[in-house]
Amino acid sequence: MNDLPTKISLGTATPGGGFPLYGDAAAAAVNETDPSLLVQTKNTAGSAENIRLLEADELDMALVAGEPAYEAFAGIGRPTSNLKIIAAIYSSPGMFAVRGDSSAKSVRDLVGKPIAWGTRASGITLLGKYVMDGLGLDRESDFEPHFLDKAADGPVMLAEGRVAAQWGAGIGWPGFTAITKAGGRLIGLASDDIEKIRTKHNFLKPIVVPAGSYPGQTEPIQAVGSWSYILGRVSLDEDMAYRFAKALDFAHAKLVERVEQGAETRPENTLAASPNLQRIHPGVLRYLADKDVDSIA
């Protein structure tokens, strides 16, 4: 009899970003909840590499931001991907962070300035490209772009004055937490900017960052963004996906204790954030049906 747990490899991103924070928390919560599973996280270059590793069957599951997932599913700049959604994990509103002594109040105030956009392979960095494009700006030619080796480098560059702003996304994003703890502040979008962006890129959704989401943030911030996912390789066993989805659901309280963004990791959100049912892994669909999540046939 084999009592060894089923190992699941979970790709995250570079140290210092939101994906390693979330991935480690999710792995620990799932492993505690279902000892028959052993989720092991692996640092990667981020969403773009995670898609490649999943397609090569070198990872079982991986965290992928909404924009790279959208491009992969739609076949934008690459062949259409058939990777499957295991869970929608959290929404990612894109924003800039500046130092407390910055005079910048809007995106337009940052045009021509040095910006830390994140790592090249990060979905957050790609979100910045789409948001700027929706505003009629180019992420590289209308700013002085800085692309990072590690997500954690950005807040240091901002603190030292080497960049005027850090682009990032999410609620509880580590880079923004570090910047706002040091007295920095966040810059979102005006309502007409959101409308303009969504006219061009309607897969981006309006998201409000509640007041108090970050240190010193006294007002809600308007932004746009998308849902990040845990995606699974196409060949992932149906039973494994079912067991993982069930454990992640049952581990919800443990997950939220470890990472605030885990509050959005619910089966209902997986259904709502998926482009269609065919994109959801069959094992996860079976769990959603067992749980009687709305609209599952």
PDB file of N, CA, C and O in Angstrom, residues 158-212:
ATOM      1  N   LEU A 158      12.771  52.905  -6.148  1.00  0.00           N
ATOM      2  CA  LEU A 158      11.926  54.073  -5.868  1.00  0.00           C
ATOM      3  C   LEU A 158      12.438  54.808  -4.633  1.00  0.00           C
ATOM      4  O   LEU A 158      12.556  56.042  -4.639  1.00  0.00           O
ATOM      5  N   ALA A 159      12.742  54.071  -3.590  1.00  0.00           N
ATOM      6  CA  ALA A 159      13.226  54.691  -2.345  1.00  0.00           C
ATOM      7  C   ALA A 159      14.516  55.464  -2.583  1.00  0.00           C
ATOM      8  O   ALA A 159      14.737  56.527  -1.978  1.00  0.00           O
ATOM      9  N   GLU A 160      15.360  54.953  -3.473  1.00  0.00           N
ATOM     10  CA  GLU A 160      16.649  55.598  -3.760  1.00  0.00           C
ATOM     11  C   GLU A 160      16.535  56.708  -4.794  1.00  0.00           C
ATOM     12  O   GLU A 160      17.525  57.373  -5.111  1.00  0.00           O
ATOM     13  N   GLY A 161      15.344  56.903  -5.370  1.00  0.00           N
ATOM     14  CA  GLY A 161      15.134  57.960  -6.337  1.00  0.00           C
ATOM     15  C   GLY A 161      15.592  57.625  -7.743  1.00  0.00           C
ATOM     16  O   GLY A 161      15.664  58.503  -8.609  1.00  0.00           O
ATOM     17  N   ARG A 162      15.855  56.353  -8.001  1.00  0.00           N
ATOM     18  CA  ARG A 162      16.298  55.952  -9.357  1.00  0.00           C
ATOM     19  C   ARG A 162      15.124  55.849 -10.325  1.00  0.00           C
ATOM     20  O   ARG A 162      15.311  55.884 -11.540  1.00  0.00           O
ATOM     21  N   VAL A 163      13.915  55.698  -9.812  1.00  0.00           N
ATOM     22  CA  VAL A 163      12.705  55.748 -10.628  1.00  0.00           C
ATOM     23  C   VAL A 163      11.714  56.686  -9.949  1.00  0.00           C
ATOM     24  O   VAL A 163      11.778  56.920  -8.735  1.00  0.00           O
ATOM     25  N   ALA A 164      10.788  57.201 -10.749  1.00  0.00           N
ATOM     26  CA  ALA A 164       9.783  58.125 -10.221  1.00  0.00           C
ATOM     27  C   ALA A 164       8.558  57.384  -9.698  1.00  0.00           C
ATOM     28  O   ALA A 164       7.794  57.934  -8.892  1.00  0.00           O
ATOM     29  N   ALA A 165       8.354  56.151 -10.192  1.00  0.00           N
ATOM     30  CA  ALA A 165       7.165  55.397  -9.786  1.00  0.00           C
ATOM     31  C   ALA A 165       7.396  53.911 -10.017  1.00  0.00           C
ATOM     32  O   ALA A 165       8.218  53.503 -10.837  1.00  0.00           O
ATOM     33  N   GLN A 166       6.640  53.126  -9.273  1.00  0.00           N
ATOM     34  CA  GLN A 166       6.615  51.672  -9.433  1.00  0.00           C
ATOM     35  C   GLN A 166       5.221  51.284  -9.909  1.00  0.00           C
ATOM     36  O   GLN A 166       4.217  51.676  -9.308  1.00  0.00           O
ATOM     37  N   TRP A 167       5.150  50.520 -11.003  1.00  0.00           N
ATOM     38  CA  TRP A 167       3.879  49.958 -11.448  1.00  0.00           C
ATOM     39  C   TRP A 167       3.672  48.617 -10.745  1.00  0.00           C
ATOM     40  O   TRP A 167       4.610  47.846 -10.557  1.00  0.00           O
ATOM     41  N   GLY A 168       2.432  48.364 -10.341  1.00  0.00           N
ATOM     42  CA  GLY A 168       2.134  47.084  -9.700  1.00  0.00           C
ATOM     43  C   GLY A 168       0.641  46.833  -9.717  1.00  0.00           C
ATOM     44  O   GLY A 168      -0.126  47.605 -10.311  1.00  0.00           O
ATOM     45  N   ALA A 169       0.232  45.755  -9.087  1.00  0.00           N
ATOM     46  CA  ALA A 169      -1.186  45.401  -9.119  1.00  0.00           C
ATOM     47  C   ALA A 169      -1.543  44.525  -7.936  1.00  0.00           C
ATOM     48  O   ALA A 169      -0.709  43.780  -7.410  1.00  0.00           O
ATOM     49  N   GLY A 170      -2.803  44.631  -7.539  1.00  0.00           N
ATOM     50  CA  GLY A 170      -3.304  43.747  -6.498  1.00  0.00           C
ATOM     51  C   GLY A 170      -3.554  44.456  -5.189  1.00  0.00           C
ATOM     52  O   GLY A 170      -3.132  45.595  -4.969  1.00  0.00           O
ATOM     53  N   ILE A 171      -4.259  43.769  -4.319  1.00  0.00           N
ATOM     54  CA  ILE A 171      -4.490  44.235  -2.949  1.00  0.00           C
ATOM     55  C   ILE A 171      -3.625  43.376  -2.052  1.00  0.00           C
ATOM     56  O   ILE A 171      -3.685  42.150  -2.087  1.00  0.00           O
ATOM     57  N   GLY A 172      -2.768  44.043  -1.271  1.00  0.00           N
ATOM     58  CA  GLY A 172      -1.806  43.298  -0.477  1.00  0.00           C
ATOM     59  C   GLY A 172      -0.545  42.962  -1.245  1.00  0.00           C
ATOM     60  O   GLY A 172       0.229  42.099  -0.834  1.00  0.00           O
ATOM     61  N   TRP A 173      -0.332  43.638  -2.398  1.00  0.00           N
ATOM     62  CA  TRP A 173       0.865  43.376  -3.191  1.00  0.00           C
ATOM     63  C   TRP A 173       2.105  43.801  -2.400  1.00  0.00           C
ATOM     64  O   TRP A 173       2.175  44.932  -1.900  1.00  0.00           O
ATOM     65  N   PRO A 174       3.108  42.937  -2.226  1.00  0.00           N
ATOM     66  CA  PRO A 174       4.238  43.233  -1.336  1.00  0.00           C
ATOM     67  C   PRO A 174       4.992  44.515  -1.682  1.00  0.00           C
ATOM     68  O   PRO A 174       5.413  45.259  -0.787  1.00  0.00           O
ATOM     69  N   GLY A 175       5.178  44.780  -2.993  1.00  0.00           N
ATOM     70  CA  GLY A 175       5.900  45.987  -3.386  1.00  0.00           C
ATOM     71  C   GLY A 175       5.195  47.248  -2.926  1.00  0.00           C
ATOM     72  O   GLY A 175       5.822  48.184  -2.410  1.00  0.00           O
ATOM     73  N   PHE A 176       3.872  47.288  -3.094  1.00  0.00           N
ATOM     74  CA  PHE A 176       3.105  48.451  -2.658  1.00  0.00           C
ATOM     75  C   PHE A 176       3.088  48.568  -1.132  1.00  0.00           C
ATOM     76  O   PHE A 176       3.103  49.672  -0.588  1.00  0.00           O
ATOM     77  N   THR A 177       3.033  47.442  -0.459  1.00  0.00           N
ATOM     78  CA  THR A 177       3.064  47.477   1.005  1.00  0.00           C
ATOM     79  C   THR A 177       4.371  48.103   1.492  1.00  0.00           C
ATOM     80  O   THR A 177       4.372  48.968   2.386  1.00  0.00           O
ATOM     81  N   ALA A 178       5.489  47.700   0.889  1.00  0.00           N
ATOM     82  CA  ALA A 178       6.788  48.252   1.280  1.00  0.00           C
ATOM     83  C   ALA A 178       6.848  49.750   1.014  1.00  0.00           C
ATOM     84  O   ALA A 178       7.338  50.532   1.855  1.00  0.00           O
ATOM     85  N   ILE A 179       6.326  50.174  -0.127  1.00  0.00           N
ATOM     86  CA  ILE A 179       6.385  51.590  -0.498  1.00  0.00           C
ATOM     87  C   ILE A 179       5.483  52.432   0.398  1.00  0.00           C
ATOM     88  O   ILE A 179       5.881  53.503   0.870  1.00  0.00           O
ATOM     89  N   THR A 180       4.257  51.972   0.636  1.00  0.00           N
ATOM     90  CA  THR A 180       3.330  52.769   1.459  1.00  0.00           C
ATOM     91  C   THR A 180       3.736  52.765   2.933  1.00  0.00           C
ATOM     92  O   THR A 180       3.506  53.746   3.644  1.00  0.00           O
ATOM     93  N   LYS A 181       4.342  51.683   3.392  1.00  0.00           N
ATOM     94  CA  LYS A 181       4.862  51.679   4.776  1.00  0.00           C
ATOM     95  C   LYS A 181       5.937  52.746   4.964  1.00  0.00           C
ATOM     96  O   LYS A 181       6.117  53.284   6.049  1.00  0.00           O
ATOM     97  N   ALA A 182       6.665  53.032   3.881  1.00  0.00           N
ATOM     98  CA  ALA A 182       7.727  54.037   3.921  1.00  0.00           C
ATOM     99  C   ALA A 182       7.201  55.447   3.653  1.00  0.00           C
ATOM    100  O   ALA A 182       7.983  56.379   3.478  1.00  0.00           O
ATOM    101  N   GLY A 183       5.862  55.582   3.582  1.00  0.00           N
ATOM    102  CA  GLY A 183       5.269  56.902   3.393  1.00  0.00           C
ATOM    103  C   GLY A 183       4.843  57.213   1.978  1.00  0.00           C
ATOM    104  O   GLY A 183       4.397  58.331   1.694  1.00  0.00           O
ATOM    105  N   GLY A 184       4.971  56.236   1.070  1.00  0.00           N
ATOM    106  CA  GLY A 184       4.564  56.439  -0.313  1.00  0.00           C
ATOM    107  C   GLY A 184       3.055  56.409  -0.469  1.00  0.00           C
ATOM    108  O   GLY A 184       2.313  56.114   0.480  1.00  0.00           O
ATOM    109  N   ARG A 185       2.599  56.704  -1.670  1.00  0.00           N
ATOM    110  CA  ARG A 185       1.159  56.697  -1.939  1.00  0.00           C
ATOM    111  C   ARG A 185       0.890  56.111  -3.323  1.00  0.00           C
ATOM    112  O   ARG A 185       1.803  55.976  -4.149  1.00  0.00           O
ATOM    113  N   LEU A 186      -0.380  55.799  -3.565  1.00  0.00           N
ATOM    114  CA  LEU A 186      -0.792  55.117  -4.786  1.00  0.00           C
ATOM    115  C   LEU A 186      -1.545  56.059  -5.720  1.00  0.00           C
ATOM    116  O   LEU A 186      -2.262  56.958  -5.258  1.00  0.00           O
ATOM    117  N   ILE A 187      -1.380  55.832  -7.016  1.00  0.00           N
ATOM    118  CA  ILE A 187      -2.065  56.625  -8.037  1.00  0.00           C
ATOM    119  C   ILE A 187      -2.904  55.679  -8.897  1.00  0.00           C
ATOM    120  O   ILE A 187      -2.371  54.747  -9.512  1.00  0.00           O
ATOM    121  N   GLY A 188      -4.209  55.902  -8.926  1.00  0.00           N
ATOM    122  CA  GLY A 188      -5.111  55.085  -9.728  1.00  0.00           C
ATOM    123  C   GLY A 188      -5.523  55.805 -10.987  1.00  0.00           C
ATOM    124  O   GLY A 188      -4.731  56.541 -11.596  1.00  0.00           O
ATOM    125  N   LEU A 189      -6.778  55.605 -11.390  1.00  0.00           N
ATOM    126  CA  LEU A 189      -7.280  56.143 -12.651  1.00  0.00           C
ATOM    127  C   LEU A 189      -8.546  56.962 -12.433  1.00  0.00           C
ATOM    128  O   LEU A 189      -9.346  56.650 -11.541  1.00  0.00           O
ATOM    129  N   ALA A 190      -8.741  57.962 -13.265  1.00  0.00           N
ATOM    130  CA  ALA A 190      -9.989  58.713 -13.266  1.00  0.00           C
ATOM    131  C   ALA A 190     -11.061  57.903 -13.997  1.00  0.00           C
ATOM    132  O   ALA A 190     -10.756  57.029 -14.809  1.00  0.00           O
ATOM    133  N   SER A 191     -12.323  58.205 -13.725  1.00  0.00           N
ATOM    134  CA  SER A 191     -13.433  57.458 -14.318  1.00  0.00           C
ATOM    135  C   SER A 191     -13.403  57.499 -15.837  1.00  0.00           C
ATOM    136  O   SER A 191     -13.660  56.485 -16.506  1.00  0.00           O
ATOM    137  N   ASP A 192     -13.078  58.676 -16.419  1.00  0.00           N
ATOM    138  CA  ASP A 192     -13.059  58.758 -17.886  1.00  0.00           C
ATOM    139  C   ASP A 192     -11.892  57.969 -18.471  1.00  0.00           C
ATOM    140  O   ASP A 192     -11.981  57.426 -19.577  1.00  0.00           O
ATOM    141  N   ASP A 193     -10.788  57.854 -17.723  1.00  0.00           N
ATOM    142  CA  ASP A 193      -9.670  57.027 -18.170  1.00  0.00           C
ATOM    143  C   ASP A 193     -10.069  55.551 -18.196  1.00  0.00           C
ATOM    144  O   ASP A 193      -9.713  54.815 -19.120  1.00  0.00           O
ATOM    145  N   ILE A 194     -10.795  55.120 -17.178  1.00  0.00           N
ATOM    146  CA  ILE A 194     -11.256  53.732 -17.118  1.00  0.00           C
ATOM    147  C   ILE A 194     -12.163  53.423 -18.305  1.00  0.00           C
ATOM    148  O   ILE A 194     -12.038  52.379 -18.958  1.00  0.00           O
ATOM    149  N   GLU A 195     -13.053  54.351 -18.614  1.00  0.00           N
ATOM    150  CA  GLU A 195     -13.965  54.158 -19.742  1.00  0.00           C
ATOM    151  C   GLU A 195     -13.187  54.068 -21.056  1.00  0.00           C
ATOM    152  O   GLU A 195     -13.469  53.220 -21.917  1.00  0.00           O
ATOM    153  N   LYS A 196     -12.181  54.916 -21.195  1.00  0.00           N
ATOM    154  CA  LYS A 196     -11.353  54.926 -22.403  1.00  0.00           C
ATOM    155  C   LYS A 196     -10.594  53.605 -22.557  1.00  0.00           C
ATOM    156  O   LYS A 196     -10.542  53.022 -23.648  1.00  0.00           O
ATOM    157  N   ILE A 197     -10.023  53.109 -21.472  1.00  0.00           N
ATOM    158  CA  ILE A 197      -9.269  51.847 -21.499  1.00  0.00           C
ATOM    159  C   ILE A 197     -10.178  50.688 -21.872  1.00  0.00           C
ATOM    160  O   ILE A 197      -9.849  49.843 -22.713  1.00  0.00           O
ATOM    161  N   ARG A 198     -11.356  50.647 -21.282  1.00  0.00           N
ATOM    162  CA  ARG A 198     -12.259  49.523 -21.494  1.00  0.00           C
ATOM    163  C   ARG A 198     -12.893  49.545 -22.895  1.00  0.00           C
ATOM    164  O   ARG A 198     -13.308  48.514 -23.406  1.00  0.00           O
ATOM    165  N   THR A 199     -12.951  50.719 -23.503  1.00  0.00           N
ATOM    166  CA  THR A 199     -13.423  50.792 -24.889  1.00  0.00           C
ATOM    167  C   THR A 199     -12.481  50.024 -25.808  1.00  0.00           C
ATOM    168  O   THR A 199     -12.918  49.371 -26.758  1.00  0.00           O
ATOM    169  N   LYS A 200     -11.198  50.078 -25.501  1.00  0.00           N
ATOM    170  CA  LYS A 200     -10.203  49.400 -26.337  1.00  0.00           C
ATOM    171  C   LYS A 200      -9.920  47.975 -25.866  1.00  0.00           C
ATOM    172  O   LYS A 200      -9.691  47.084 -26.682  1.00  0.00           O
ATOM    173  N   HIS A 201      -9.921  47.758 -24.545  1.00  0.00           N
ATOM    174  CA  HIS A 201      -9.578  46.445 -23.977  1.00  0.00           C
ATOM    175  C   HIS A 201     -10.659  46.041 -22.966  1.00  0.00           C
ATOM    176  O   HIS A 201     -10.485  46.226 -21.765  1.00  0.00           O
ATOM    177  N   ASN A 202     -11.754  45.501 -23.490  1.00  0.00           N
ATOM    178  CA  ASN A 202     -12.901  45.267 -22.600  1.00  0.00           C
ATOM    179  C   ASN A 202     -12.739  44.049 -21.696  1.00  0.00           C
ATOM    180  O   ASN A 202     -13.586  43.798 -20.849  1.00  0.00           O
ATOM    181  N   PHE A 203     -11.650  43.273 -21.861  1.00  0.00           N
ATOM    182  CA  PHE A 203     -11.413  42.182 -20.917  1.00  0.00           C
ATOM    183  C   PHE A 203     -10.903  42.714 -19.573  1.00  0.00           C
ATOM    184  O   PHE A 203     -10.942  42.006 -18.562  1.00  0.00           O
ATOM    185  N   LEU A 204     -10.449  43.965 -19.551  1.00  0.00           N
ATOM    186  CA  LEU A 204     -10.059  44.596 -18.289  1.00  0.00           C
ATOM    187  C   LEU A 204     -11.316  45.104 -17.585  1.00  0.00           C
ATOM    188  O   LEU A 204     -12.203  45.681 -18.208  1.00  0.00           O
ATOM    189  N   LYS A 205     -11.380  44.876 -16.298  1.00  0.00           N
ATOM    190  CA  LYS A 205     -12.579  45.198 -15.527  1.00  0.00           C
ATOM    191  C   LYS A 205     -12.310  46.336 -14.533  1.00  0.00           C
ATOM    192  O   LYS A 205     -11.219  46.415 -13.971  1.00  0.00           O
ATOM    193  N   PRO A 206     -13.318  47.204 -14.295  1.00  0.00           N
ATOM    194  CA  PRO A 206     -13.145  48.221 -13.251  1.00  0.00           C
ATOM    195  C   PRO A 206     -13.032  47.547 -11.880  1.00  0.00           C
ATOM    196  O   PRO A 206     -13.811  46.639 -11.567  1.00  0.00           O
ATOM    197  N   ILE A 207     -12.076  47.967 -11.088  1.00  0.00           N
ATOM    198  CA  ILE A 207     -11.884  47.417  -9.743  1.00  0.00           C
ATOM    199  C   ILE A 207     -11.630  48.579  -8.798  1.00  0.00           C
ATOM    200  O   ILE A 207     -10.833  49.473  -9.104  1.00  0.00           O
ATOM    201  N   VAL A 208     -12.297  48.581  -7.664  1.00  0.00           N
ATOM    202  CA  VAL A 208     -12.078  49.606  -6.643  1.00  0.00           C
ATOM    203  C   VAL A 208     -11.230  49.001  -5.531  1.00  0.00           C
ATOM    204  O   VAL A 208     -11.557  47.943  -4.987  1.00  0.00           O
ATOM    205  N   VAL A 209     -10.142  49.667  -5.216  1.00  0.00           N
ATOM    206  CA  VAL A 209      -9.282  49.253  -4.107  1.00  0.00           C
ATOM    207  C   VAL A 209      -9.807  49.953  -2.852  1.00  0.00           C
ATOM    208  O   VAL A 209      -9.720  51.184  -2.752  1.00  0.00           O
ATOM    209  N   PRO A 210     -10.381  49.217  -1.910  1.00  0.00           N
ATOM    210  CA  PRO A 210     -11.001  49.867  -0.754  1.00  0.00           C
ATOM    211  C   PRO A 210      -9.996  50.670   0.067  1.00  0.00           C
ATOM    212  O   PRO A 210      -8.807  50.313   0.142  1.00  0.00           O
ATOM    213  N   ALA A 211     -10.485  51.768   0.681  1.00  0.00           N
ATOM    214  CA  ALA A 211      -9.641  52.538   1.596  1.00  0.00           C
ATOM    215  C   ALA A 211      -9.095  51.599   2.677  1.00  0.00           C
ATOM    216  O   ALA A 211      -9.778  50.683   3.126  1.00  0.00           O
ATOM    217  N   GLY A 212      -7.862  51.824   3.052  1.00  0.00           N
ATOM    218  CA  GLY A 212      -7.249  50.997   4.091  1.00  0.00           C
ATOM    219  C   GLY A 212      -6.628  49.711   3.585  1.00  0.00           C
ATOM    220  O   GLY A 212      -6.140  48.909   4.379  1.00  0.00           O
TER     221      GLY A 212
END
